[in-house]
PDB file of C-alpha atoms and ligand atoms in Angstrom:
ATOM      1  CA  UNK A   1     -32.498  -7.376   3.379  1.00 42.00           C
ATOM      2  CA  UNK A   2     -30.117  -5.631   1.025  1.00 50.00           C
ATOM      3  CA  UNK A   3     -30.632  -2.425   2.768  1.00 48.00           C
ATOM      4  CA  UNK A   4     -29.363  -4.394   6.092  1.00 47.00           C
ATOM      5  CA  UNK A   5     -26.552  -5.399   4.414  1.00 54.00           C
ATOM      6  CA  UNK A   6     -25.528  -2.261   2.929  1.00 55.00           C
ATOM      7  CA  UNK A   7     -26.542  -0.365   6.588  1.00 60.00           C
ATOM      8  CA  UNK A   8     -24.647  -3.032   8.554  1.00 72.00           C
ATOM      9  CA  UNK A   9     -21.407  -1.786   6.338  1.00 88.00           C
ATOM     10  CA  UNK A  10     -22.243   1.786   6.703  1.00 91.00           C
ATOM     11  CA  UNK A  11     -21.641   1.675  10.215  1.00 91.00           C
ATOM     12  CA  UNK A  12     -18.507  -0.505  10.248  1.00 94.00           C
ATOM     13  CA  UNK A  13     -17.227   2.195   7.930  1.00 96.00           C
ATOM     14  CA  UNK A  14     -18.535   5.338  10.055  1.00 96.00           C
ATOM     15  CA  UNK A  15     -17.068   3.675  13.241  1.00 96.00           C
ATOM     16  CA  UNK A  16     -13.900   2.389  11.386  1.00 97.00           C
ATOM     17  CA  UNK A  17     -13.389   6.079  10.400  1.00 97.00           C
ATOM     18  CA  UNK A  18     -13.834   7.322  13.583  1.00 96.00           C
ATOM     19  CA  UNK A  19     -11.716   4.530  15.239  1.00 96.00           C
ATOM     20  CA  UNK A  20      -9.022   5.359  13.498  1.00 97.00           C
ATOM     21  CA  UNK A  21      -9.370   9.129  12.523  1.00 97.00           C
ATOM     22  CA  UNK A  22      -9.263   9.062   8.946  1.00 97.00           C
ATOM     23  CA  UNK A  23     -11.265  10.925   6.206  1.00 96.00           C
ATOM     24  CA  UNK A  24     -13.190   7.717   4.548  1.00 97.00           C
ATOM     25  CA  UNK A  25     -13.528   3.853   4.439  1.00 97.00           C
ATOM     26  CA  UNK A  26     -14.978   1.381   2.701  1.00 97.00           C
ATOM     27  CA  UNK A  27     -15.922  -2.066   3.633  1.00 97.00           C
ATOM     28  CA  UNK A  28     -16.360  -4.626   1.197  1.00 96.00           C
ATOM     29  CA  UNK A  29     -17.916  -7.942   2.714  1.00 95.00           C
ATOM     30  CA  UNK A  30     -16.145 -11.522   3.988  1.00 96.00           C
ATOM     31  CA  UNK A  31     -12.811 -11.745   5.110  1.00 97.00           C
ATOM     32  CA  UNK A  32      -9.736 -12.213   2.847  1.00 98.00           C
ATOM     33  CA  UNK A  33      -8.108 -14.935   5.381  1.00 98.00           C
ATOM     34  CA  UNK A  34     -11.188 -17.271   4.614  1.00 98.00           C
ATOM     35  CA  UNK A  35     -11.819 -16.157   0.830  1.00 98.00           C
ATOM     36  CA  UNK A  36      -9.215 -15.301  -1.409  1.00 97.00           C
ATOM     37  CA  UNK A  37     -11.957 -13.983  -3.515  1.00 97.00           C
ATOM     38  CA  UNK A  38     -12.637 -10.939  -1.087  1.00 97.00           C
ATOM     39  CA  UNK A  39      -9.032  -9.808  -2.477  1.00 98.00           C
ATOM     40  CA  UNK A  40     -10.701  -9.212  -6.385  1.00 97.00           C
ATOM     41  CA  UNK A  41     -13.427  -6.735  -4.239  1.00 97.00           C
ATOM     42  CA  UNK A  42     -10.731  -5.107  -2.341  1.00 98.00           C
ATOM     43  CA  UNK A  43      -8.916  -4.575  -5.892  1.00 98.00           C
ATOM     44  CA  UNK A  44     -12.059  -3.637  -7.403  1.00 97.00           C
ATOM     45  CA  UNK A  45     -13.270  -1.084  -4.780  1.00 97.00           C
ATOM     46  CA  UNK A  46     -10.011   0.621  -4.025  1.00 98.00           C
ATOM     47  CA  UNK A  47      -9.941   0.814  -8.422  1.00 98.00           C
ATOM     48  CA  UNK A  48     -12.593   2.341  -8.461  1.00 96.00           C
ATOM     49  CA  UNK A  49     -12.000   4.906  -6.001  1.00 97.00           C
ATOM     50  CA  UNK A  50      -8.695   5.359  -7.987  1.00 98.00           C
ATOM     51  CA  UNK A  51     -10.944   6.193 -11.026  1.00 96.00           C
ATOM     52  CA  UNK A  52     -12.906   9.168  -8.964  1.00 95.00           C
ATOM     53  CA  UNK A  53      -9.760  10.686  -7.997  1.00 96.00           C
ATOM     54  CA  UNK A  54      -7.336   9.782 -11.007  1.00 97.00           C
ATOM     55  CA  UNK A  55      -7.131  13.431 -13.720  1.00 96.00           C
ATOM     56  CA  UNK A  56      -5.153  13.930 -16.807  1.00 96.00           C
ATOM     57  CA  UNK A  57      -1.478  14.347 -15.910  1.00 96.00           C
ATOM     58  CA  UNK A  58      -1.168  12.454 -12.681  1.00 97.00           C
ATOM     59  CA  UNK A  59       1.785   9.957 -11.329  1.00 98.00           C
ATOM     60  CA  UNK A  60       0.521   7.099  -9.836  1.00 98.00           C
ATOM     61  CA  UNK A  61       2.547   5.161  -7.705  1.00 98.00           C
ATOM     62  CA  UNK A  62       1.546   1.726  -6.718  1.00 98.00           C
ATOM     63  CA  UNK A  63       3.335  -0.129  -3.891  1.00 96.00           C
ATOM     64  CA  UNK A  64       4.274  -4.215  -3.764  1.00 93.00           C
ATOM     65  CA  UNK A  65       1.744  -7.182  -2.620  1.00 94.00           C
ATOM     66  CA  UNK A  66      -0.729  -9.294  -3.793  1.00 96.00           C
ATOM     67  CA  UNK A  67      -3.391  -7.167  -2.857  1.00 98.00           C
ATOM     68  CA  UNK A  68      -2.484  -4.032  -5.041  1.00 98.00           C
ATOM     69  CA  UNK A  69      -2.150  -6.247  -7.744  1.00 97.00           C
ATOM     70  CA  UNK A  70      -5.326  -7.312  -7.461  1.00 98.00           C
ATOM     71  CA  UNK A  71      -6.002  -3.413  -7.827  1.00 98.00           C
ATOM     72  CA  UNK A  72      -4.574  -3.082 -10.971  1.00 98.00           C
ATOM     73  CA  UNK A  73      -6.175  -6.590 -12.115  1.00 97.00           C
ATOM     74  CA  UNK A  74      -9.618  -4.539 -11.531  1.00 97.00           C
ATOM     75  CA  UNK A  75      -9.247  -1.158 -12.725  1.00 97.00           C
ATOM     76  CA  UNK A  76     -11.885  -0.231 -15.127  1.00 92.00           C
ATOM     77  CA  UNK A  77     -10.870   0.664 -18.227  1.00 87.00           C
ATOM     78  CA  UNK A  78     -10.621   4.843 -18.268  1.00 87.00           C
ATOM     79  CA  UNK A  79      -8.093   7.276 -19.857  1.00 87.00           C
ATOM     80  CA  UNK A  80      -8.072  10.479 -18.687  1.00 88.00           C
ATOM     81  CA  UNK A  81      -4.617  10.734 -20.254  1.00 91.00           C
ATOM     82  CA  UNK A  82      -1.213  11.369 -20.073  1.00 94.00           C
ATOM     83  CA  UNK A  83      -0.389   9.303 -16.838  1.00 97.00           C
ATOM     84  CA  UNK A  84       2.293   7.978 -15.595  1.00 98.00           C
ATOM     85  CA  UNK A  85       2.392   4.929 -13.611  1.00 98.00           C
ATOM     86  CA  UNK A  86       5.308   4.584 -11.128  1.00 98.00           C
ATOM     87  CA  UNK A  87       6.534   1.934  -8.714  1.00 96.00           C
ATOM     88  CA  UNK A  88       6.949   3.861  -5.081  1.00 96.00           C
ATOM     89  CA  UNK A  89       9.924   1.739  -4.405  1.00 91.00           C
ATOM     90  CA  UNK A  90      12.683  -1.070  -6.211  1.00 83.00           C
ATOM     91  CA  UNK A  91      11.002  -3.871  -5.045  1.00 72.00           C
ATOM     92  CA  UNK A  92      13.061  -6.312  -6.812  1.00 72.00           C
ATOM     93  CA  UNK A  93      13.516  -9.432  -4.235  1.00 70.00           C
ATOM     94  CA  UNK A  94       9.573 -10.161  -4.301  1.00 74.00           C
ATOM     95  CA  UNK A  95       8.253 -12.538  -6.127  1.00 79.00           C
ATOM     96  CA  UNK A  96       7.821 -10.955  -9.620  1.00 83.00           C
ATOM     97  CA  UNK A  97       4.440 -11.064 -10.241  1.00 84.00           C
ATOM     98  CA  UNK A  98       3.651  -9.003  -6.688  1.00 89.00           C
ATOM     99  CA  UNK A  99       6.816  -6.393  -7.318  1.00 92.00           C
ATOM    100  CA  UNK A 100       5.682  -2.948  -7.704  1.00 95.00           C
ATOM    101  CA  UNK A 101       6.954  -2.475 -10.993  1.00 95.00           C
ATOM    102  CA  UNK A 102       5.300  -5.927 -12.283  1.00 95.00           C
ATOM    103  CA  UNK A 103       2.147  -3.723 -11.083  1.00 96.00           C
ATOM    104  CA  UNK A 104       3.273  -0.282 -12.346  1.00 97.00           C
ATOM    105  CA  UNK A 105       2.776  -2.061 -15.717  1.00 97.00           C
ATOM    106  CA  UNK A 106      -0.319  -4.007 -15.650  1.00 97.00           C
ATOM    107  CA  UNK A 107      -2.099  -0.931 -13.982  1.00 97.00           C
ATOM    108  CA  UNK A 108      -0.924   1.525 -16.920  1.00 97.00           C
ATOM    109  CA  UNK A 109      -1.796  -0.812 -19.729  1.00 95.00           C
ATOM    110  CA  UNK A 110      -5.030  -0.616 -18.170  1.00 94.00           C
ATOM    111  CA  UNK A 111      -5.005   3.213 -18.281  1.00 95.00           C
ATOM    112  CA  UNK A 112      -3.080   2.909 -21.467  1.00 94.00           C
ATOM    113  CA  UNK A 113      -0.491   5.173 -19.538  1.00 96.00           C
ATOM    114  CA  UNK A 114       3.103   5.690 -19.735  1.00 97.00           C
ATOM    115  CA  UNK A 115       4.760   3.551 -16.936  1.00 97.00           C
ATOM    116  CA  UNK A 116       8.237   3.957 -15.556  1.00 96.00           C
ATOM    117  CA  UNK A 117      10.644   0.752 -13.909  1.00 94.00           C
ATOM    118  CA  UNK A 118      13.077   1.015 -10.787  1.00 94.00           C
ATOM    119  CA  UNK A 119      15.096  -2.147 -10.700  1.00 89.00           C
ATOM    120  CA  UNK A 120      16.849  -1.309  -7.276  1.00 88.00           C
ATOM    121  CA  UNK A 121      17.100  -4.191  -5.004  1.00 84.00           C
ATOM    122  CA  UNK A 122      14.471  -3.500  -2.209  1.00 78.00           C
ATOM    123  CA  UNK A 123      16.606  -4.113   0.948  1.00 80.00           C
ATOM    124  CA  UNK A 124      19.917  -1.882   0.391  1.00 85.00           C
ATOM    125  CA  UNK A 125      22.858  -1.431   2.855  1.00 87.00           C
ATOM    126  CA  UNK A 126      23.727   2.003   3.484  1.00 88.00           C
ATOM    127  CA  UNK A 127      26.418   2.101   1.518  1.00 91.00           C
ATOM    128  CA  UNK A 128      24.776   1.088  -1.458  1.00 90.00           C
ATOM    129  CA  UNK A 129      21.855   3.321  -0.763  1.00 88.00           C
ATOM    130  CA  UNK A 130      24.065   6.358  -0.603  1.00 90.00           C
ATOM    131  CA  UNK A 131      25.903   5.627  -4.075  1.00 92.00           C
ATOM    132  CA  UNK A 132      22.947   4.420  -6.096  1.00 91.00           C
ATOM    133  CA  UNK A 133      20.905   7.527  -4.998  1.00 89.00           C
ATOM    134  CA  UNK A 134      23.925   9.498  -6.087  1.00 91.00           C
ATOM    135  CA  UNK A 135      23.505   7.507  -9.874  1.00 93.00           C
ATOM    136  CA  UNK A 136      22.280  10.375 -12.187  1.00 95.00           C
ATOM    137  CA  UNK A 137      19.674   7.708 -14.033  1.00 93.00           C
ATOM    138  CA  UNK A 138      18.822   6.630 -10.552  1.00 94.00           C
ATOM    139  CA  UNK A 139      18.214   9.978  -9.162  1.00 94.00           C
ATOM    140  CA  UNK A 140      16.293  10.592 -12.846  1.00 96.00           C
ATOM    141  CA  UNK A 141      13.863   8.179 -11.715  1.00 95.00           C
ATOM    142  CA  UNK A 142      13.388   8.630  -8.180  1.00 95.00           C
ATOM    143  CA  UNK A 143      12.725  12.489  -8.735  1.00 95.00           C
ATOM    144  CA  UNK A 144      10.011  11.293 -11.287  1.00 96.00           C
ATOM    145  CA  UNK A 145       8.756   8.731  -8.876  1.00 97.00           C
ATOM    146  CA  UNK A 146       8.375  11.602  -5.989  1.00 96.00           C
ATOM    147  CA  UNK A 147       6.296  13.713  -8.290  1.00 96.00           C
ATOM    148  CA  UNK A 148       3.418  11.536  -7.557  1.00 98.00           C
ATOM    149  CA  UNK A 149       0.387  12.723  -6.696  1.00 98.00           C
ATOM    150  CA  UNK A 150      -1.324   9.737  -5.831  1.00 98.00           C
ATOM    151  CA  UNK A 151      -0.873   5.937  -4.322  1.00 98.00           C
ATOM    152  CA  UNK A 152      -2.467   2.882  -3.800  1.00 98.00           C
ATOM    153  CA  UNK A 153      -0.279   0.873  -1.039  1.00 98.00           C
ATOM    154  CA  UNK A 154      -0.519  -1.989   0.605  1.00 97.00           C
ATOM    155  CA  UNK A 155      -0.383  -3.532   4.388  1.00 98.00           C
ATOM    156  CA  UNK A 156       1.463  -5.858   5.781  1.00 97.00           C
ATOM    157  CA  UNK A 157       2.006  -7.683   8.984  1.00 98.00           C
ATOM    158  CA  UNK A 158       5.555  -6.456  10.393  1.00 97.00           C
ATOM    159  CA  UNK A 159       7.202  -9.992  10.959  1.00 97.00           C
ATOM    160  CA  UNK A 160       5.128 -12.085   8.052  1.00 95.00           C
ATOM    161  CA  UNK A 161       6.488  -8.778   5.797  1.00 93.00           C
ATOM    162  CA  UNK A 162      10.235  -8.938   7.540  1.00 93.00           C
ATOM    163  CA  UNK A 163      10.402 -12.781   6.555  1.00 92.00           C
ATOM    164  CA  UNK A 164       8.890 -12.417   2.996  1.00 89.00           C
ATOM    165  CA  UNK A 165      11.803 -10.140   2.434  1.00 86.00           C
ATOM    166  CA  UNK A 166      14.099 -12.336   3.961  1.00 86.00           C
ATOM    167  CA  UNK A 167      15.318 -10.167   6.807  1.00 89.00           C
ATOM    168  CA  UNK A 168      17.816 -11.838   8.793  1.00 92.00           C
ATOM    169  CA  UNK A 169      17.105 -13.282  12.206  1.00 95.00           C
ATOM    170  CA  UNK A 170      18.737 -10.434  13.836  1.00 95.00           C
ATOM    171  CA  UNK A 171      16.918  -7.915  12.143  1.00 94.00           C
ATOM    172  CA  UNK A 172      13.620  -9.904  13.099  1.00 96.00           C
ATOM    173  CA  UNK A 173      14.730 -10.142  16.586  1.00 97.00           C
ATOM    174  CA  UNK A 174      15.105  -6.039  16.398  1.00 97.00           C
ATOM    175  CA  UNK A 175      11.647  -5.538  14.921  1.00 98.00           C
ATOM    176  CA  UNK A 176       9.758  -8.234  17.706  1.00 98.00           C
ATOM    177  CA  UNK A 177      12.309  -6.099  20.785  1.00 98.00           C
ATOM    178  CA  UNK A 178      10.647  -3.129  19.358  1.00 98.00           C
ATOM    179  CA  UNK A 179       7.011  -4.185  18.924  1.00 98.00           C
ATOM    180  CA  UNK A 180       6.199  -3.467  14.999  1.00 98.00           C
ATOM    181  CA  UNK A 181       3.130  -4.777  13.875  1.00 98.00           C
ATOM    182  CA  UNK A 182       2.426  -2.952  10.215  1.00 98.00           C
ATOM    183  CA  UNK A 183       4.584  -2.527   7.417  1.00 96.00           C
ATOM    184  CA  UNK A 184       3.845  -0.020   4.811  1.00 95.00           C
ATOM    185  CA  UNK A 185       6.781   1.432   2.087  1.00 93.00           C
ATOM    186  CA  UNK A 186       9.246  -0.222   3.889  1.00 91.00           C
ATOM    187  CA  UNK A 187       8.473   1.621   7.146  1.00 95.00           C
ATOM    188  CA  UNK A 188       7.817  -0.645  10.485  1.00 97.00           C
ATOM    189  CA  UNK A 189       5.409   0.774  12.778  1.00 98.00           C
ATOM    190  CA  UNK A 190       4.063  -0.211  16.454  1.00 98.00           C
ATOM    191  CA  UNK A 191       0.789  -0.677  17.025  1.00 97.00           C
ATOM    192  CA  UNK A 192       0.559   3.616  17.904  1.00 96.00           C
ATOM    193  CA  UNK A 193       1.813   4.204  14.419  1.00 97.00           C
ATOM    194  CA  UNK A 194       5.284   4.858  15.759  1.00 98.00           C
ATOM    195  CA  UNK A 195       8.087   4.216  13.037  1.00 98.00           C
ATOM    196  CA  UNK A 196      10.324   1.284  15.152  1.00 98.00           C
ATOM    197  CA  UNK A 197      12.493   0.589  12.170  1.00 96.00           C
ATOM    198  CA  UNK A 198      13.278   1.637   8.416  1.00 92.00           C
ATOM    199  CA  UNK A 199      14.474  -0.334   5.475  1.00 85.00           C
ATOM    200  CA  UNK A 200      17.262   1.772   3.175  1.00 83.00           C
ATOM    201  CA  UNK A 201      15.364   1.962   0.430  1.00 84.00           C
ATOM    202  CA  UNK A 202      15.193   4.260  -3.142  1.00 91.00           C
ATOM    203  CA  UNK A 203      11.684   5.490  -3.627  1.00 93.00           C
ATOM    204  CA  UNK A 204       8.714   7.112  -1.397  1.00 95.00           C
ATOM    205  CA  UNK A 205       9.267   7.714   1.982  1.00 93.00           C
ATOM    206  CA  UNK A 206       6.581   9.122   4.144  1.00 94.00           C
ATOM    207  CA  UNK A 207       7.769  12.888   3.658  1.00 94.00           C
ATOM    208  CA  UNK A 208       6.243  12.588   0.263  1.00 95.00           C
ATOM    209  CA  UNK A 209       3.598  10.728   0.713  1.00 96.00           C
ATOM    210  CA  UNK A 210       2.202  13.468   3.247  1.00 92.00           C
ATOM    211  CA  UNK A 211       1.585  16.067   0.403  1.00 92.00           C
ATOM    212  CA  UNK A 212      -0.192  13.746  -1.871  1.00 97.00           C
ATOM    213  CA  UNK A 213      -3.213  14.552  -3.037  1.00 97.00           C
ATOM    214  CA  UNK A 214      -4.504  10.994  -2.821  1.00 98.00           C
ATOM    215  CA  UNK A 215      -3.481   7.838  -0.570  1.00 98.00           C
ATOM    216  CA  UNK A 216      -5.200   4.692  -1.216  1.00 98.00           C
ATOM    217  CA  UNK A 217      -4.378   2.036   1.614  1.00 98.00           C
ATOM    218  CA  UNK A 218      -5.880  -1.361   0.409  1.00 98.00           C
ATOM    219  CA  UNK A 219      -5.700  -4.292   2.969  1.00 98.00           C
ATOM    220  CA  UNK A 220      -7.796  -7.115   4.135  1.00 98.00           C
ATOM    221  CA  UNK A 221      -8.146  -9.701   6.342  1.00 98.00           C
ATOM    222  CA  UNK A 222      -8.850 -10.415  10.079  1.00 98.00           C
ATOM    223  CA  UNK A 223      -5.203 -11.145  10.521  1.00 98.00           C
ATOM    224  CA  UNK A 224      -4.112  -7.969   9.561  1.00 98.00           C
ATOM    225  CA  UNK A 225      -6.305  -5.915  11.966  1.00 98.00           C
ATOM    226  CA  UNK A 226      -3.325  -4.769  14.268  1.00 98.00           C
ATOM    227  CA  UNK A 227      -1.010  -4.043  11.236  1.00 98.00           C
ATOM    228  CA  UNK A 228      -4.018  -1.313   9.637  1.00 98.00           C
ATOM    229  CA  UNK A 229      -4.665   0.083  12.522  1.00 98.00           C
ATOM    230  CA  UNK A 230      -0.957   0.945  13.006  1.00 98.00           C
ATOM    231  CA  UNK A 231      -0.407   2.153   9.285  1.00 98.00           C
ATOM    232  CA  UNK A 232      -3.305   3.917   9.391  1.00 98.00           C
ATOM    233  CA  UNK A 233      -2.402   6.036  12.369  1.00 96.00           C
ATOM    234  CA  UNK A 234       1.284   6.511  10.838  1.00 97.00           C
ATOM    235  CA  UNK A 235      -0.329   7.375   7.600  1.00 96.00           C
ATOM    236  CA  UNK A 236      -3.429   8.746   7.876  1.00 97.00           C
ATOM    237  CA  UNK A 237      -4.594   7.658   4.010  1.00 98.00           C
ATOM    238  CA  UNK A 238      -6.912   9.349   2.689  1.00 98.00           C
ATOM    239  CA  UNK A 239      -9.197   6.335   1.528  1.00 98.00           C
ATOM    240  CA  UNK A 240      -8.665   2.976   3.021  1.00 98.00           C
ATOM    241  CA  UNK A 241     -10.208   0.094   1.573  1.00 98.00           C
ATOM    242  CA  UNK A 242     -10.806  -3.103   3.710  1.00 98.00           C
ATOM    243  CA  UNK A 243     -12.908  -6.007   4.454  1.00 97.00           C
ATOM    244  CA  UNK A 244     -15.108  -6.989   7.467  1.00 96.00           C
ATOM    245  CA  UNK A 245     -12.823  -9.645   8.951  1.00 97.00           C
ATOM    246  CA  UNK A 246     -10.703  -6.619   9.833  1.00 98.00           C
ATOM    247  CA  UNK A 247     -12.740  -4.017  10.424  1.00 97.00           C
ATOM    248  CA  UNK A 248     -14.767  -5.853  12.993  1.00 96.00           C
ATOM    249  CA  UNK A 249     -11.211  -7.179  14.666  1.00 97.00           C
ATOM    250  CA  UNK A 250     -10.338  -3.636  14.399  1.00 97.00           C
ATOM    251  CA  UNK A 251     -13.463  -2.466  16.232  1.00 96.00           C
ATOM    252  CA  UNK A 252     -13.104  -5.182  19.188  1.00 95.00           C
ATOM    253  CA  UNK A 253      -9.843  -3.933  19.990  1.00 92.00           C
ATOM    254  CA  UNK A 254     -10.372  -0.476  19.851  1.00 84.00           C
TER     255      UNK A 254
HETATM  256  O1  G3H B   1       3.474  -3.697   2.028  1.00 92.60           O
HETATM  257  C1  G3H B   1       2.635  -4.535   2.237  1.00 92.60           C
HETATM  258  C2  G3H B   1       2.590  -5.770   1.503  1.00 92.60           C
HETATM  259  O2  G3H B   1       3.060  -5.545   0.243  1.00 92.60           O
HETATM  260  C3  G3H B   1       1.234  -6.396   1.508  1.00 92.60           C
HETATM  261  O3  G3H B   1       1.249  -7.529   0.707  1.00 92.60           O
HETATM  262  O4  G3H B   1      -1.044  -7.484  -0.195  1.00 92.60           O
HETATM  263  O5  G3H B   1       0.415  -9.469  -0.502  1.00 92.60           O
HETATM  264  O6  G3H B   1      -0.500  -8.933   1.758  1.00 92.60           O
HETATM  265  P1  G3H B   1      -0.068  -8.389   0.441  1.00 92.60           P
END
């Protein structure tokens, strides 16, 4: 029986690999949308994957969302030492306890690494983009945060992720014109992984994320099949952790 189980999830993750051309997958059981639980196993596998790749001297960056902080709620104690934890982005305008710095913190107390805070306001207008980036303590930070060499992101669904960061109706309009479907680092894609719209915002963009030596996408839930298949063809992560309600929405649509 076991052995069922565990071969059942071997080939979701072989086909959901091959679906969606990435490197590896894992599966953990249920489905997020019907059992909040399934997020501590998301957290938990993606943290431990983290541990595997994690050496002495990295920068972690951890993105937004209740589902990385459920990553850094699970990491297993290890040290490998002198880390530094970074949020990719200012994510202030979440709810604090799902901001990326709120997590930047939990997950280096748990490495007992050094952690670093960007309070820039997520959603910027040009204007203020161009002059905070121009800040020398700003630019400080964002240079440290681009030295990262791994990150754990999350998901989301375009327009649940547009109104949780209370874009205007306008903007919402633009994104539903445009088909986006996944959001990832402030990046709106369509469901061929084509960027359809970009927040101003200080931190990772997808430039650096390309050179890392580790992405970890973490995201669950049958509702969110369209949005991982989209950020996982713009992104291409290295390791993506999900659950069965999407993979096997994943795998009827593709
Ligand atoms: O960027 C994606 C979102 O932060 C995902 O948030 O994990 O709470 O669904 P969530």
């Amino acid at each position: 029986e076991v052995m069922g189980i565990l071969d059942g999830r071997a080939d979701l993750e072989r086909e959901l690999r091959r679906v969606l051309g990435l490197r590896a997958v894992r599966v953990v059981s249920g489905d997020v949308d019907e059992n909040p639980e399934v997020k501590g196993d998301l957290g938990f596998t993606a943290a431990r994957f983290l541990r595997e790749v994690l050496r002495r001297g990295d920068v972690v960056a951890v993105t937004g969302g209740t589902t990385v902080a459920a990553v850094a709620a699970r990491m297993p104690p290890v040290h490998p030492g002198n880390i530094l934890v970074v949020p990719a982005r200012g994510g202030v305008g979440e709810r604090v306890e799902y901001q990326a710095n709120t997590i930047a913190a939990d997950l280096a107390e748990r490495l007992r690494a050094e952690y670093l805070l960007f309070h820039v306001p997520d959603r910027l207008s040009e204007e203020a983009y161009r002059s905070l980036a121009g800040e020398p303590q700003i630019a400080e930070k964002l240079h440290l945060i681009r030295q990262a060499s791994i990150v754990v992101h999350g998901i989301g669904q375009a327009i649940a992720m547009a109104r949780r960061r209370r874009l205007p109706p306008e903007e919402i309009a633009v994104l539903e014109e445009r088909g986006a479907v996944g959001e990832a680092f402030g990046y709106y894609f369509d469901q061929d992984g084509r960027i359809v719209y970009q927040q101003h915002t200080l931190g990772l963009g997808l430039g650096d994320i390309s050179g890392m030596r580790a992405v970890i996408a973490v995201a669950g839930g049958r509702g969110k099949a369209g949005a991982i298949a989209a950020v996982a063809k713009a992104v291409a992560p290295h390791m993506l952790v999900t659950d069965e309600g999407a993979a096997r929405e994943i795998l009827a649509r593709y």
